[in-house]
Amino acid sequence: MGNNSKNLNPVKNGILSLSSKVNPTLKGEGSRFHARPAQLCQAVLASHTSARGPVTSVFSDSHFFILPSELAYYKPQTFGLSGSQLSSQSLSNGVSTWKVCFLSPPTLSRYPLSSLLHLLLPIDNYLVDCGSIVDSVVDNRRFVSDASCRNKYSLHSSRSALLRNENPYDVSPRIYQSARVFTRPSRYEFEIREKGTHMVRFHFQKLNSSKFDFGDAQFHVLVNGFVVLSDFIGGEVVSPRVKEYLIWVDTEKLVITFIPAKTSKFAFVNALEVLSAPKDLILDTAEYVNSVKTDEFDGLAMQALEVVHRVSVGGPKVTPFNDTLWRTWIPDDEFLVSSFGSKRVYFSGRIWYQMGGASREVAPDNVYNTARVIRSTNASVPDVNITWVFPVTGGFKYLVRLHFCDIASISLGLLYFNVYVNGNLAYKDLDLSRATNYVLASPFYADFVVDGDASGVLSVSVGPSNISMPYTIVGMLNAVEVMKLNNSMGSLAGKLPAELVLKSWPKRNIGVLIPLVAAACLLVSLSMLLRGRMTGLKNSLTWSKLPTDVSGADVK
């Protein structure tokens, strides 16, 4: 078993290949995907205990790969696979726990290993447990302590403190039980290996602490020159809150800066995520829709985006554990303002993702297998729309991504409807059959950019068109995402650019500093003058020794 180590050949991205000569019996039938690979894996672990990345083995007719358990975030459903297609077994070498994933041969023809590993392991993948001295595992994801020497990023802070929650009854996930507090401007710097869009998530929840009053938590946050939070009041965050951003990165580092709003305030963060996003997550072009016309909006991928709303229509909450990119999709009930004539639909069949269309990274199966629909039940087409209203901040543009998947029609070519954003016609006579190359239950999404006005709300509606047909579905929607675009100042919060936000931290007051320096110089001069005079007196006078015994008669 010890000789197996000579067959380990390091390649890119920390993947290690195993020659089929390691154990020729693996080519046999029977227990190929169970006992024998497990035995080989044990040998691999014994000879390569320091490996932190995935280990793979490729044979003529079988394939398996090994992942550290903290990196194996998947479930078979993540890839649309059954347990017979993608199974796993946990192993331990006494140092680390690993997960061995077995792929059946038919699966290999549909899912190349490289694409599976990209889903499991983003190129840039930082999960940071801030202020903790130990790692935390949440949804099978390991958040590494920012006090650990294993980190591949740096923290620059002259005034920071590690804080633990002093409330013994708080049942929040472990990453919310600690925080790092900053009383002066501080920054995290992350090395970037893959340029492009990155997902940046901040986790916040105030702590019960005797050292800091979270009523004084007020701060700004910058990400690579974009202002993402301004005068954020941390004392109001009484339950876990995630702020998510999509940031284009074309530099070698991503820098996150925390700046207290005043010298009497402080900043804090419970946890951070910096992940490279799939290439198809944010495209560069969308349709710009207003009351006058519909036009193309270019350069979208270079914008900074804040995820304001991510909503699953007609379905339950989708948690990070059930999402391919660890996102949360909330139910649409609180945003639904007009649902007369509509109904929820649920689909238990397979969602058919197609090359060039919406992928599981754009939205998972759990989002596309529910919807709200308008159905014509007689010879007439109902004249109703379903409408959702979302709170937004005026003065910004918004990307509105609408997700569709025809899980309700009984046949192709029957579904036609209109889509409205902010009351304006965004998509006329949408034909989902044509949009998905005539495949039912195949996902499709459309991106629109709109202006957020002074009303403070953004509306989305679907309803029948002039070519909708009786006895068919005449409107549907599966999910909505609303993302804020940065303004001309490079800000997602307020009107000040990053440069002015940085300068808002008070420097030493020059008007006070100059008199202080002058006074110090004057004191030094006086001291030197007095010392000179005392030296002169010492040299010109003769001192006599006092008597050691002074009688009372000598005292007048």
XYZ file of C-alpha atoms in Angstrom:
556
model
C 0.000 0.000 0.000
C 2.874 2.319 0.700
C 4.013 1.972 -2.929
C 0.862 3.658 -4.174
C 2.341 7.098 -3.516
C 4.630 6.844 -6.541
C 1.579 6.877 -8.821
C 0.372 10.280 -7.590
C 0.927 12.924 -10.242
C 0.046 16.524 -9.269
C -1.722 18.559 -11.920
C -3.464 21.941 -12.008
C -5.868 23.198 -9.342
C -4.675 20.692 -6.772
C -6.247 17.720 -8.588
C -4.274 14.500 -8.254
C -4.604 11.734 -10.848
C -4.242 8.060 -10.012
C -2.894 5.606 -12.549
C -5.063 2.583 -13.268
C -1.970 0.458 -12.508
C -2.432 1.230 -8.825
C -4.973 -1.550 -8.516
C -5.810 -3.436 -11.732
C -8.661 -5.309 -10.052
C -10.669 -2.086 -10.195
C -11.364 -2.900 -13.842
C -13.386 -5.898 -12.826
C -17.138 -5.984 -12.357
C -19.155 -6.284 -9.190
C -18.081 -4.063 -6.317
C -16.177 -1.596 -8.486
C -18.032 1.423 -7.121
C -17.978 0.383 -3.497
C -15.419 -1.714 -1.638
C -12.446 -1.679 -3.995
C -12.377 2.099 -4.644
C -12.800 2.668 -0.932
C -9.769 0.502 -0.236
C -7.762 2.381 -2.828
C -8.902 5.681 -1.371
C -7.701 4.631 2.047
C -4.294 3.949 0.506
C -4.324 7.342 -1.158
C -5.201 9.080 2.083
C -2.528 7.201 3.988
C 0.129 8.288 1.489
C -1.086 11.812 0.909
C -2.394 13.142 4.208
C -1.554 16.748 3.334
C -3.787 16.934 0.267
C -6.433 19.625 0.604
C -7.845 19.696 -2.934
C -9.798 17.035 -4.824
C -8.137 13.736 -5.726
C -9.367 12.026 -8.875
C -8.992 8.598 -10.421
C -9.724 7.879 -14.064
C -10.094 4.361 -15.433
C -11.192 3.022 -18.780
C -14.781 2.495 -17.761
C -15.226 4.084 -14.348
C -14.494 7.314 -12.531
C -14.402 8.555 -9.003
C -12.996 11.567 -7.224
C -12.229 12.380 -3.623
C -13.040 15.654 -1.901
C -12.291 16.972 1.570
C -15.660 16.874 3.303
C -15.692 20.637 3.828
C -15.512 21.077 0.054
C -18.181 18.532 -0.872
C -21.140 20.881 -0.763
C -23.266 18.989 -3.245
C -26.221 16.694 -3.222
C -26.858 14.415 -6.227
C -29.918 16.537 -7.023
C -27.586 19.501 -7.503
C -26.625 17.971 -10.843
C -29.998 16.438 -11.598
C -28.567 13.009 -10.809
C -29.949 10.119 -8.863
C -28.128 8.272 -6.131
C -27.246 5.490 -8.604
C -25.514 7.996 -10.879
C -23.596 9.934 -8.242
C -23.023 8.357 -4.854
C -20.555 9.031 -2.081
C -18.821 7.456 0.878
C -17.120 9.258 3.758
C -13.610 8.172 4.706
C -11.114 9.294 7.331
C -7.361 8.868 7.654
C -7.273 10.054 11.259
C -6.237 13.527 10.148
C -8.963 14.653 7.744
C -12.395 13.457 6.703
C -12.890 13.041 2.971
C -15.853 12.302 0.751
C -15.375 9.836 -2.114
C -17.773 10.471 -4.996
C -18.502 7.704 -7.482
C -19.770 8.385 -11.009
C -21.426 5.618 -13.013
C -20.139 5.226 -16.605
C -23.289 6.604 -18.338
C -22.997 9.727 -16.224
C -19.482 10.453 -17.484
C -20.709 10.963 -21.032
C -23.094 13.694 -19.871
C -21.131 15.335 -17.058
C -17.381 15.823 -17.603
C -15.427 15.753 -14.365
C -14.088 19.257 -15.006
C -17.585 20.719 -15.019
C -18.552 18.860 -11.842
C -15.449 20.078 -10.041
C -16.120 23.638 -11.154
C -19.523 23.418 -9.510
C -18.121 21.867 -6.369
C -15.039 24.054 -6.131
C -15.193 27.632 -7.419
C -11.736 28.787 -8.493
C -11.837 31.549 -5.873
C -13.510 30.114 -2.818
C -13.131 31.997 0.476
C -15.412 31.270 3.427
C -14.362 33.324 6.452
C -15.576 32.990 10.030
C -14.758 36.459 11.357
C -13.700 36.907 14.960
C -13.693 33.205 15.734
C -10.668 31.184 16.842
C -12.101 27.934 15.438
C -13.703 26.977 12.126
C -17.476 26.670 11.755
C -19.488 24.366 9.509
C -22.806 25.640 8.140
C -24.797 23.692 5.523
C -21.801 21.363 5.069
C -19.593 24.367 4.256
C -16.515 25.082 6.338
C -15.987 28.732 7.276
C -12.346 29.111 8.279
C -11.411 31.292 11.243
C -9.843 34.585 10.198
C -7.359 34.081 13.019
C -6.028 30.926 11.359
C -2.527 30.801 9.889
C -3.895 28.711 6.981
C -5.592 31.657 5.316
C -4.702 32.742 1.788
C -5.899 36.272 2.398
C -4.708 39.052 4.668
C -6.342 41.266 7.274
C -4.971 44.774 7.717
C -6.253 46.393 10.891
C -4.604 48.487 13.575
C -7.646 48.339 15.839
C -9.767 45.176 15.771
C -11.164 42.829 18.376
C -12.510 39.280 18.432
C -15.950 39.076 19.970
C -18.023 36.124 21.144
C -21.757 36.121 21.725
C -22.490 36.173 25.453
C -26.088 35.035 25.000
C -26.111 31.310 25.852
C -29.618 30.863 24.442
C -28.915 32.141 20.914
C -29.542 29.282 18.470
C -28.280 31.058 15.359
C -25.743 29.192 13.171
C -22.203 29.185 14.514
C -20.902 31.861 12.151
C -23.240 34.308 13.902
C -21.862 33.490 17.352
C -18.721 35.541 16.798
C -17.707 38.771 15.068
C -14.679 40.858 14.335
C -15.042 44.467 15.467
C -13.155 47.386 13.890
C -12.732 50.749 15.605
C -10.598 52.164 12.792
C -10.643 51.684 9.002
C -9.590 48.105 8.247
C -9.516 45.832 5.235
C -9.413 42.224 4.085
C -7.437 41.472 0.917
C -8.233 38.307 -1.068
C -6.008 36.923 -3.793
C -7.963 36.450 -7.033
C -7.039 33.601 -9.359
C -9.918 33.957 -11.828
C -10.923 37.367 -13.135
C -14.606 38.022 -13.728
C -17.783 38.276 -11.665
C -17.453 37.329 -7.996
C -20.148 36.761 -5.407
C -19.406 38.649 -2.193
C -21.603 37.942 0.826
C -21.572 39.650 4.222
C -23.144 37.942 7.227
C -24.359 40.216 10.013
C -26.052 39.782 13.383
C -25.469 41.895 16.452
C -24.070 40.111 19.482
C -24.878 40.271 23.152
C -21.639 41.756 24.477
C -20.459 43.490 27.631
C -17.472 44.961 25.771
C -19.261 46.762 22.921
C -22.626 48.492 22.727
C -24.000 47.510 19.320
C -26.049 50.685 19.355
C -22.725 52.269 18.328
C -22.283 49.956 15.328
C -22.502 52.294 12.337
C -20.184 51.998 9.371
C -19.456 52.020 5.640
C -18.202 49.127 3.507
C -16.248 49.323 0.236
C -15.507 46.480 -2.188
C -12.833 47.176 -4.805
C -13.728 50.849 -4.999
C -17.514 50.371 -4.930
C -19.504 51.652 -1.967
C -21.769 48.754 -1.004
C -22.934 49.941 2.435
C -23.173 53.476 3.778
C -24.054 54.344 7.385
C -25.102 50.756 7.958
C -26.599 50.462 11.444
C -25.578 47.117 12.872
C -27.558 47.479 16.065
C -30.775 46.938 14.102
C -29.696 43.498 12.866
C -31.356 41.330 15.507
C -31.458 38.158 13.370
C -29.014 36.780 10.794
C -28.852 38.938 7.685
C -26.971 38.289 4.464
C -25.999 41.128 2.129
C -25.002 39.785 -1.267
C -23.192 41.521 -4.118
C -21.932 40.591 -7.570
C -18.690 42.422 -8.274
C -16.632 42.379 -11.463
C -12.965 41.825 -10.563
C -10.174 42.378 -13.089
C -7.368 42.854 -10.555
C -5.196 40.403 -8.646
C -6.879 41.225 -5.355
C -10.363 41.863 -4.055
C -10.287 44.352 -1.190
C -13.084 44.741 1.376
C -12.778 47.852 3.560
C -14.720 48.590 6.763
C -14.881 52.226 7.920
C -16.614 53.321 11.154
C -18.961 56.256 10.475
C -17.379 58.279 13.322
C -14.564 57.879 15.802
C -17.193 57.053 18.411
C -18.673 54.262 16.239
C -17.393 50.851 15.181
C -17.796 48.355 12.338
C -18.237 44.600 12.571
C -18.830 41.493 10.457
C -19.681 37.920 11.428
C -18.652 36.095 8.269
C -17.570 36.707 4.679
C -17.859 34.793 1.411
C -15.891 35.551 -1.749
C -16.661 33.131 -4.585
C -15.926 33.218 -8.289
C -19.259 33.136 -10.139
C -20.108 30.951 -13.144
C -19.472 32.668 -16.454
C -23.134 32.624 -17.441
C -24.465 34.091 -14.194
C -24.424 37.730 -15.347
C -24.488 38.442 -19.084
C -23.288 41.739 -20.495
C -26.518 42.809 -22.241
C -30.107 43.243 -21.067
C -33.239 45.016 -22.292
C -33.660 48.531 -20.942
C -37.365 49.186 -20.424
C -39.075 52.517 -19.721
C -42.338 54.238 -20.632
C -40.943 55.519 -23.915
C -39.133 52.589 -25.507
C -37.271 49.326 -25.059
C -33.583 49.429 -25.880
C -30.394 47.464 -25.239
C -28.417 48.041 -22.050
C -24.747 47.105 -22.509
C -21.918 46.720 -20.000
C -24.042 45.003 -17.374
C -21.329 42.537 -16.339
C -18.977 45.383 -15.387
C -21.490 46.880 -12.962
C -21.584 46.237 -9.241
C -24.885 44.578 -8.353
C -26.627 44.212 -5.014
C -29.143 41.390 -4.668
C -32.196 43.128 -3.241
C -34.852 40.429 -3.749
C -34.608 36.761 -4.756
C -38.045 35.188 -4.831
C -39.364 31.730 -5.644
C -42.858 32.133 -7.110
C -45.514 29.736 -5.892
C -43.102 27.584 -3.933
C -41.547 27.278 -0.482
C -38.301 28.829 0.697
C -35.202 27.442 -1.010
C -32.285 27.336 1.415
C -28.554 27.541 0.568
C -28.227 23.792 1.151
C -30.588 23.185 -1.785
C -29.138 25.777 -4.146
C -26.210 25.250 -6.491
C -24.587 28.552 -5.446
C -25.753 28.555 -1.793
C -28.368 31.257 -2.307
C -31.655 31.772 -0.492
C -34.929 32.131 -2.402
C -37.872 33.312 -0.305
C -41.585 32.694 -1.039
C -43.441 35.334 -3.055
C -46.479 35.732 -0.786
C -45.441 39.050 0.796
C -44.881 40.647 -2.627
C -48.033 39.348 -4.327
C -50.654 42.097 -4.687
C -52.915 40.725 -7.414
C -53.460 36.993 -7.790
C -57.161 36.740 -8.704
C -57.671 33.951 -11.198
C -54.242 32.421 -10.609
C -53.124 29.182 -8.980
C -49.939 27.518 -7.814
C -48.514 24.582 -9.743
C -45.940 22.015 -8.642
C -43.918 19.743 -10.890
C -42.254 16.487 -9.837
C -40.671 15.613 -13.163
C -37.256 16.403 -14.553
C -36.213 19.960 -15.411
C -34.510 19.908 -18.819
C -31.520 22.228 -18.813
C -30.116 22.891 -22.256
C -26.756 24.070 -23.539
C -26.864 27.830 -24.034
C -29.970 28.235 -21.888
C -30.536 28.700 -18.192
C -28.257 26.454 -16.142
C -28.559 25.106 -12.612
C -26.177 27.854 -11.510
C -28.640 30.466 -12.810
C -31.371 28.807 -10.728
C -31.774 25.289 -9.289
C -34.499 22.734 -9.949
C -36.290 23.712 -6.734
C -36.973 27.126 -8.245
C -38.133 25.952 -11.671
C -40.431 23.162 -10.458
C -42.961 25.597 -8.916
C -44.866 28.517 -10.436
C -48.004 30.608 -10.408
C -50.140 30.400 -13.526
C -53.280 31.899 -15.040
C -55.384 29.208 -16.677
C -58.270 29.595 -19.091
C -60.915 27.085 -18.032
C -63.529 27.850 -20.679
C -63.925 29.246 -24.188
C -62.796 32.717 -23.129
C -59.414 34.100 -22.084
C -59.536 35.726 -18.629
C -58.627 39.405 -18.605
C -56.473 39.287 -15.450
C -52.828 39.746 -14.557
C -50.725 38.455 -11.691
C -48.751 41.319 -10.135
C -45.913 41.483 -7.640
C -44.561 44.666 -6.033
C -41.043 44.946 -4.596
C -39.688 47.755 -2.376
C -36.662 49.504 -3.929
C -34.619 52.681 -3.450
C -35.235 55.491 -5.918
C -32.391 56.985 -7.921
C -30.866 53.648 -8.982
C -31.308 51.359 -11.959
C -32.314 47.753 -11.326
C -31.724 44.483 -13.095
C -34.926 42.442 -13.055
C -34.379 38.784 -13.918
C -37.542 36.769 -14.577
C -37.404 32.972 -14.614
C -39.798 30.859 -16.664
C -40.231 27.121 -17.116
C -43.345 25.634 -18.711
C -44.221 22.937 -16.201
C -47.991 23.367 -16.660
C -48.834 23.021 -20.371
C -49.985 19.666 -21.690
C -48.354 20.238 -25.062
C -45.965 22.526 -26.909
C -47.093 25.678 -28.699
C -49.998 26.483 -26.376
C -48.540 29.097 -24.037
C -48.404 32.791 -25.030
C -48.490 35.752 -22.657
C -47.226 39.279 -21.985
C -44.684 40.423 -19.397
C -44.754 43.884 -17.797
C -42.127 45.597 -15.632
C -43.066 48.828 -13.849
C -46.284 48.838 -15.858
C -44.405 48.893 -19.181
C -44.622 46.109 -21.745
C -41.275 44.312 -21.492
C -42.006 41.150 -23.489
C -44.923 40.848 -25.913
C -46.392 37.466 -26.824
C -43.739 35.448 -25.007
C -43.665 31.972 -26.539
C -41.844 29.678 -24.122
C -41.902 26.767 -26.577
C -39.922 28.758 -29.093
C -37.646 30.271 -26.441
C -36.648 26.788 -25.210
C -36.258 25.117 -28.635
C -39.602 23.372 -28.204
C -38.865 21.448 -25.025
C -41.371 21.402 -22.171
C -40.102 21.875 -18.618
C -36.994 23.600 -19.952
C -35.941 26.781 -18.098
C -35.604 30.214 -19.661
C -34.868 33.606 -18.136
C -35.068 37.187 -19.355
C -33.121 40.208 -18.061
C -34.548 43.726 -17.977
C -33.039 46.958 -16.672
C -35.454 49.565 -15.291
C -35.274 52.824 -13.368
C -36.173 52.938 -9.690
C -38.356 56.017 -9.231
C -39.487 58.079 -6.268
C -42.420 55.746 -5.613
C -40.030 53.313 -3.940
C -41.592 50.249 -5.565
C -40.926 48.099 -8.616
C -43.702 45.988 -10.138
C -43.741 42.822 -12.250
C -46.845 41.467 -13.984
C -47.700 38.602 -16.313
C -50.964 38.141 -18.156
C -52.629 37.000 -21.369
C -51.717 38.458 -24.750
C -53.793 38.917 -27.883
C -52.794 35.485 -29.132
C -53.443 33.575 -25.906
C -55.841 30.687 -26.433
C -58.821 29.353 -24.457
C -58.403 26.208 -22.375
C -54.667 26.826 -22.004
C -52.221 28.478 -19.651
C -52.234 32.214 -20.443
C -49.585 33.481 -18.027
C -46.940 32.107 -15.677
C -43.851 32.966 -13.656
C -41.419 30.765 -11.688
C -39.070 33.217 -9.968
C -37.934 36.844 -9.735
C -34.587 38.417 -8.904
C -34.185 42.160 -8.378
C -30.636 43.558 -8.276
C -29.558 47.167 -7.785
C -26.941 48.616 -10.157
C -24.283 51.038 -8.956
C -24.855 54.711 -9.760
C -22.491 57.043 -11.608
C -20.509 57.546 -8.383
C -19.727 53.831 -8.165
C -22.038 53.496 -5.168
C -24.829 51.123 -4.222
C -25.611 53.137 -1.093
C -25.688 56.912 -1.197
C -24.222 59.485 -3.568
C -20.621 59.654 -2.343
C -17.810 57.874 -4.233
C -15.403 55.590 -2.425
C -12.681 58.255 -2.310
C -14.851 60.634 -0.306
C -16.074 57.867 1.966
C -12.467 57.001 2.769
C -11.702 60.664 3.457
C -14.697 60.879 5.790
C -12.639 59.162 8.485
C -11.271 62.068 10.548
C -7.564 62.723 10.227
C -5.573 64.775 12.723
C -6.931 68.316 12.741
C -4.230 70.528 11.225
C -5.700 73.657 12.884
C -5.213 72.053 16.268
C -1.975 70.274 15.408
C 0.042 73.424 14.486
C -0.514 75.215 17.853
C 0.318 71.976 19.667
C 3.582 71.648 17.768
C 4.411 75.342 18.425
C 3.691 74.936 22.137
C 5.893 71.848 22.271
C 8.738 73.720 20.565
C 8.341 76.606 23.030
C 8.529 74.231 25.991
C 11.655 72.597 24.593
C 13.283 76.039 24.091
C 12.455 77.145 27.645
C 13.776 73.897 29.023
C 17.064 74.308 27.175
C 17.352 77.960 28.339
C 16.722 77.065 31.965
C 19.197 74.213 31.789
C 21.818 76.585 30.393
C 21.277 79.086 33.203
C 21.438 76.388 35.882
C 24.723 75.162 34.445
C 26.141 78.706 34.587
C 25.131 79.136 38.212
C 26.725 75.836 39.125
C 30.055 76.892 37.665
C 30.092 80.374 39.333
C 29.098 79.543 42.908
C 30.979 77.749 45.687
C 28.742 75.556 47.762
C 29.451 74.878 51.501
C 28.431 71.701 53.197
C 25.609 71.925 55.710
C 26.484 70.932 59.288
C 25.373 67.486 60.253
C 24.447 68.522 63.817
C 22.487 71.711 64.358
C 21.807 72.600 67.976
C 18.763 74.459 69.099
C 20.884 77.527 70.119
C 21.957 78.001 66.529
C 18.396 78.414 65.390
C 17.161 81.951 65.614
